[in-house]
Short mmCIF file of C-alpha atoms in Angstrom, two decimals:
data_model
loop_
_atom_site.label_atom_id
_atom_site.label_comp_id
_atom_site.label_asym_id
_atom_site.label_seq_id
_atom_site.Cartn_x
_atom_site.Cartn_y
_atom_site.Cartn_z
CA UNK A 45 0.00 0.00 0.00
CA UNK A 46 1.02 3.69 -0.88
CA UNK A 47 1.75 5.80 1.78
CA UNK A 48 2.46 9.61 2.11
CA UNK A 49 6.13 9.36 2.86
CA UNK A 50 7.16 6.84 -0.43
CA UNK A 51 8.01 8.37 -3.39
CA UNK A 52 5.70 7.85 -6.37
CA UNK A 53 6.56 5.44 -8.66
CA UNK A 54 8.32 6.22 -12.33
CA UNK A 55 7.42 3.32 -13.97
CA UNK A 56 5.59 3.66 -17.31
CA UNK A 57 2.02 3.73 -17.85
CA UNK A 58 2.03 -0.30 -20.03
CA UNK A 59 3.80 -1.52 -16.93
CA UNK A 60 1.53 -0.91 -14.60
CA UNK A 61 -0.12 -3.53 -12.85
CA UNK A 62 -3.75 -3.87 -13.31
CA UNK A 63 -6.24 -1.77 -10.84
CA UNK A 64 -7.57 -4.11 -8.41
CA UNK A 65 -11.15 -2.87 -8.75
CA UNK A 66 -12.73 -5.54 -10.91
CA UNK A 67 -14.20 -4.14 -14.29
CA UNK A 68 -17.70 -4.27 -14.61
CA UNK A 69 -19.54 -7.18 -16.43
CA UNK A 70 -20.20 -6.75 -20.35
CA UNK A 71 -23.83 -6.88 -21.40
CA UNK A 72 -24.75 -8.59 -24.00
CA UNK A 73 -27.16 -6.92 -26.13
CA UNK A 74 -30.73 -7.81 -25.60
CA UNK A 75 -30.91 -8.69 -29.47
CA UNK A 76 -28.53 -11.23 -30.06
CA UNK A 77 -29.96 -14.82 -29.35
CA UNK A 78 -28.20 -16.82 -26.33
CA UNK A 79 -25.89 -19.73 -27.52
CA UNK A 80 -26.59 -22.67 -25.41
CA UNK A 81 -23.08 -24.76 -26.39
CA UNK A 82 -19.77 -23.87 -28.28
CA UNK A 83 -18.37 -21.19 -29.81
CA UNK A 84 -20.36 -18.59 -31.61
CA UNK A 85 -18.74 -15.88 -34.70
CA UNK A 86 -19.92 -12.28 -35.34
CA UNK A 87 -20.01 -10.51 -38.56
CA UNK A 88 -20.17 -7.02 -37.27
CA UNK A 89 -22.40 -4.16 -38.73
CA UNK A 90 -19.67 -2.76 -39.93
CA UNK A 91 -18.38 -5.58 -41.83
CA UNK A 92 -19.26 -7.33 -45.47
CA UNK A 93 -18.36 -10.51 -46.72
CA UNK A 94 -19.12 -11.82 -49.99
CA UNK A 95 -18.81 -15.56 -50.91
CA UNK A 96 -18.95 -19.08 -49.45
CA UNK A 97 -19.76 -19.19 -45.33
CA UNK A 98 -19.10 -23.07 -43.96
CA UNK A 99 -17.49 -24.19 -40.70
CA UNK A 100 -18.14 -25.65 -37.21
CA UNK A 101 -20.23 -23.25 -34.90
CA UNK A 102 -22.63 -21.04 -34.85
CA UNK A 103 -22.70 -17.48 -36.21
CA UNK A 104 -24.46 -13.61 -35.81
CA UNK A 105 -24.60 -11.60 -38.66
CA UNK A 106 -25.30 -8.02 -37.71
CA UNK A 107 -23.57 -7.01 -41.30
CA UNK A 108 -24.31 -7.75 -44.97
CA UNK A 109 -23.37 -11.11 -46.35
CA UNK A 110 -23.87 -12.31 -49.92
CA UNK A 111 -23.25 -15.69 -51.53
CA UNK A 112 -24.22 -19.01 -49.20
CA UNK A 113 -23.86 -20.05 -45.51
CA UNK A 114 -23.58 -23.63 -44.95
CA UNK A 115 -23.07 -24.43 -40.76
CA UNK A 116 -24.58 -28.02 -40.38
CA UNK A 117 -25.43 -28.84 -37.23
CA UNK A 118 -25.09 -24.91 -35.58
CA UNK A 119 -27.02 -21.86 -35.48
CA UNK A 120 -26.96 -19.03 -37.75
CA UNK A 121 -28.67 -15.63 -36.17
CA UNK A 122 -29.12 -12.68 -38.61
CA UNK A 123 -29.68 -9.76 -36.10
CA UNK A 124 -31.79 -6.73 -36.45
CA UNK A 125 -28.95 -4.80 -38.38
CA UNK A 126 -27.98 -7.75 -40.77
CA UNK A 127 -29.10 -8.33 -44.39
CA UNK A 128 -28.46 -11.34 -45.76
CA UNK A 129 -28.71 -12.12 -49.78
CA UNK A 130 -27.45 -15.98 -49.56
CA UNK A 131 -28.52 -19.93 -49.41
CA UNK A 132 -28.41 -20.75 -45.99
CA UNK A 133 -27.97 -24.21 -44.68
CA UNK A 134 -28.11 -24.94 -40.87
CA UNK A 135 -29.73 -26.72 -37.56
CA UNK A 136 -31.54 -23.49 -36.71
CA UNK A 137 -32.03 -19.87 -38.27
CA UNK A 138 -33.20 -17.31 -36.56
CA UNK A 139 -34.24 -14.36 -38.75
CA UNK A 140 -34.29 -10.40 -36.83
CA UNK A 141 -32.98 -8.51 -40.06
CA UNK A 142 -33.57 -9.46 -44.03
CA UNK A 143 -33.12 -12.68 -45.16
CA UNK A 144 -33.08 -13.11 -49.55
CA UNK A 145 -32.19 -16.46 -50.47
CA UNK A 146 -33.27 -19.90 -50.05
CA UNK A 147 -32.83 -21.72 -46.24
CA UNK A 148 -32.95 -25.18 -45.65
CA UNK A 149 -32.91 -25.95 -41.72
CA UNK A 150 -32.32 -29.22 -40.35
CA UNK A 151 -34.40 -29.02 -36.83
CA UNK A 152 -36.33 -25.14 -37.17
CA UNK A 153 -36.52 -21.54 -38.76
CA UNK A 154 -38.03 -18.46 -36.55
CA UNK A 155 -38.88 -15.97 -38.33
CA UNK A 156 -39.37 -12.70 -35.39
CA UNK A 157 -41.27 -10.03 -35.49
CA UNK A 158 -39.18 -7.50 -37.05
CA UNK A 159 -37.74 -10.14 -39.36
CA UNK A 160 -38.06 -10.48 -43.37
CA UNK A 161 -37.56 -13.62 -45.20
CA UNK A 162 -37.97 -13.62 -49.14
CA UNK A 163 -37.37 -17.09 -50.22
CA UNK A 164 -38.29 -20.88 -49.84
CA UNK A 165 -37.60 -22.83 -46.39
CA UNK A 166 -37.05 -26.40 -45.78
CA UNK A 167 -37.32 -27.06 -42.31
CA UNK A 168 -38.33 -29.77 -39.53
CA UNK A 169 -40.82 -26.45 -37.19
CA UNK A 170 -41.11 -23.16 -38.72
CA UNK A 171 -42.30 -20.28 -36.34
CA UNK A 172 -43.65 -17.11 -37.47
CA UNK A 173 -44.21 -14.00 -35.12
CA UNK A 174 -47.19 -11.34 -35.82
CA UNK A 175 -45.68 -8.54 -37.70
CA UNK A 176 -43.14 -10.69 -40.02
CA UNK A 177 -42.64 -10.50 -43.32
CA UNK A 178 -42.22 -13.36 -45.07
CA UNK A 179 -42.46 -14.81 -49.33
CA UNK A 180 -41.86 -18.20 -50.25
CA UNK A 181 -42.83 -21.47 -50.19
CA UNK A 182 -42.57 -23.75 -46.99
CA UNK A 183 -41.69 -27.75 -47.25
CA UNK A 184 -42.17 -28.87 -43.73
CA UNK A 185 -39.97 -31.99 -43.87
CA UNK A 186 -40.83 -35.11 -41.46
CA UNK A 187 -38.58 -35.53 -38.13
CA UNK A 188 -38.10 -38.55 -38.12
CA UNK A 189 -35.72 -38.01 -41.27
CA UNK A 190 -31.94 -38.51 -40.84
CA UNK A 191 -30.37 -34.80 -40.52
CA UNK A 192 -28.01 -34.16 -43.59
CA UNK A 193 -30.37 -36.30 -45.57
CA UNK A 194 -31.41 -35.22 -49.32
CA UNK A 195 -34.66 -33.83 -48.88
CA UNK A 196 -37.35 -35.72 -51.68
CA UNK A 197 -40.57 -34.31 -52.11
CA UNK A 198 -43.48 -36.75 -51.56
CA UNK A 199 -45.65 -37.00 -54.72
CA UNK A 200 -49.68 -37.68 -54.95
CA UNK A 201 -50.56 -40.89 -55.46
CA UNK A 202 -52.70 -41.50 -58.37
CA UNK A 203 -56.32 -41.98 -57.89
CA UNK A 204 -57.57 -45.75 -60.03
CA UNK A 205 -61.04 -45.60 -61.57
#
């Protein structure tokens, strides 16, 4: 501890040692979606990428991303601020921002309130909030089906005179 009668130290500001007051704990933003396991990436507001998406955990897009997004097995969040013009491919999508583009989810899409999806969605549970904006088809695909499984559309049986 300092005390009156010590000199004050010279040593340079980076050297310090840190303050012993604990910093106070970041808060997450009330619009980003909790991840329950692993690791989850950010594509800032700032930030635009343009091309081919894939990988191993789950990802927020706040920014603009073009081209396709394929995270089997993960999450992929669009947030209010992102806009998305791509094929997404994943175990859940959550849509806050705008969505253009095809999705094809292996357990469910939600679709919030100030969300917009324009394009067709494959998906095990689809949820929809009041005030949504959504255009495309919707192939609600069985559960029982093996995730990662080509998805066949079931055809009308004939009717015999």
């Amino acid at each position: 501890m300092w005390k009156p009668s010590q000199s004050v130290p010279t040593t340079p500001a980076l050297h310090r040692s840190p303050s012993p007051r604990a910093a106070p704990p970041a808060v997450e933003p009330a619009h980003r979606a909790p991840v329950t396991a692993g690791d989850q990436a950010t594509v800032g507001k700032g930030l635009f990428v343009k091309g081919e998406i894939t990988g191993s955990e789950s990802l927020f897009i706040d920014g603009k991303v073009e081209g396709s997004i394929n995270l089997p097995g993960n999450r992929v969040t669009v947030g209010r601020n992102g806009q998305v013009a791509a094929s997404i491919a994943a175990r859940e999508i959550v849509i806050l921002g705008k969505v253009r583009g095809n999705i094809f989810a292996s357990d469910r899409v939600d679709i919030r309130a100030e969300g917009a999806l324009t394009g067709d969605v494959t998906a095990a549970r689809i949820s929809i909030e009041d005030g949504a904006f959504f255009k495309g088809g919707i192939d609600i695909k069985k559960a029982d089906a093996k995730p990662g499984a080509p998805v066949t559309p079931e055809l009308p049986k004939p009717i015999l005179p």
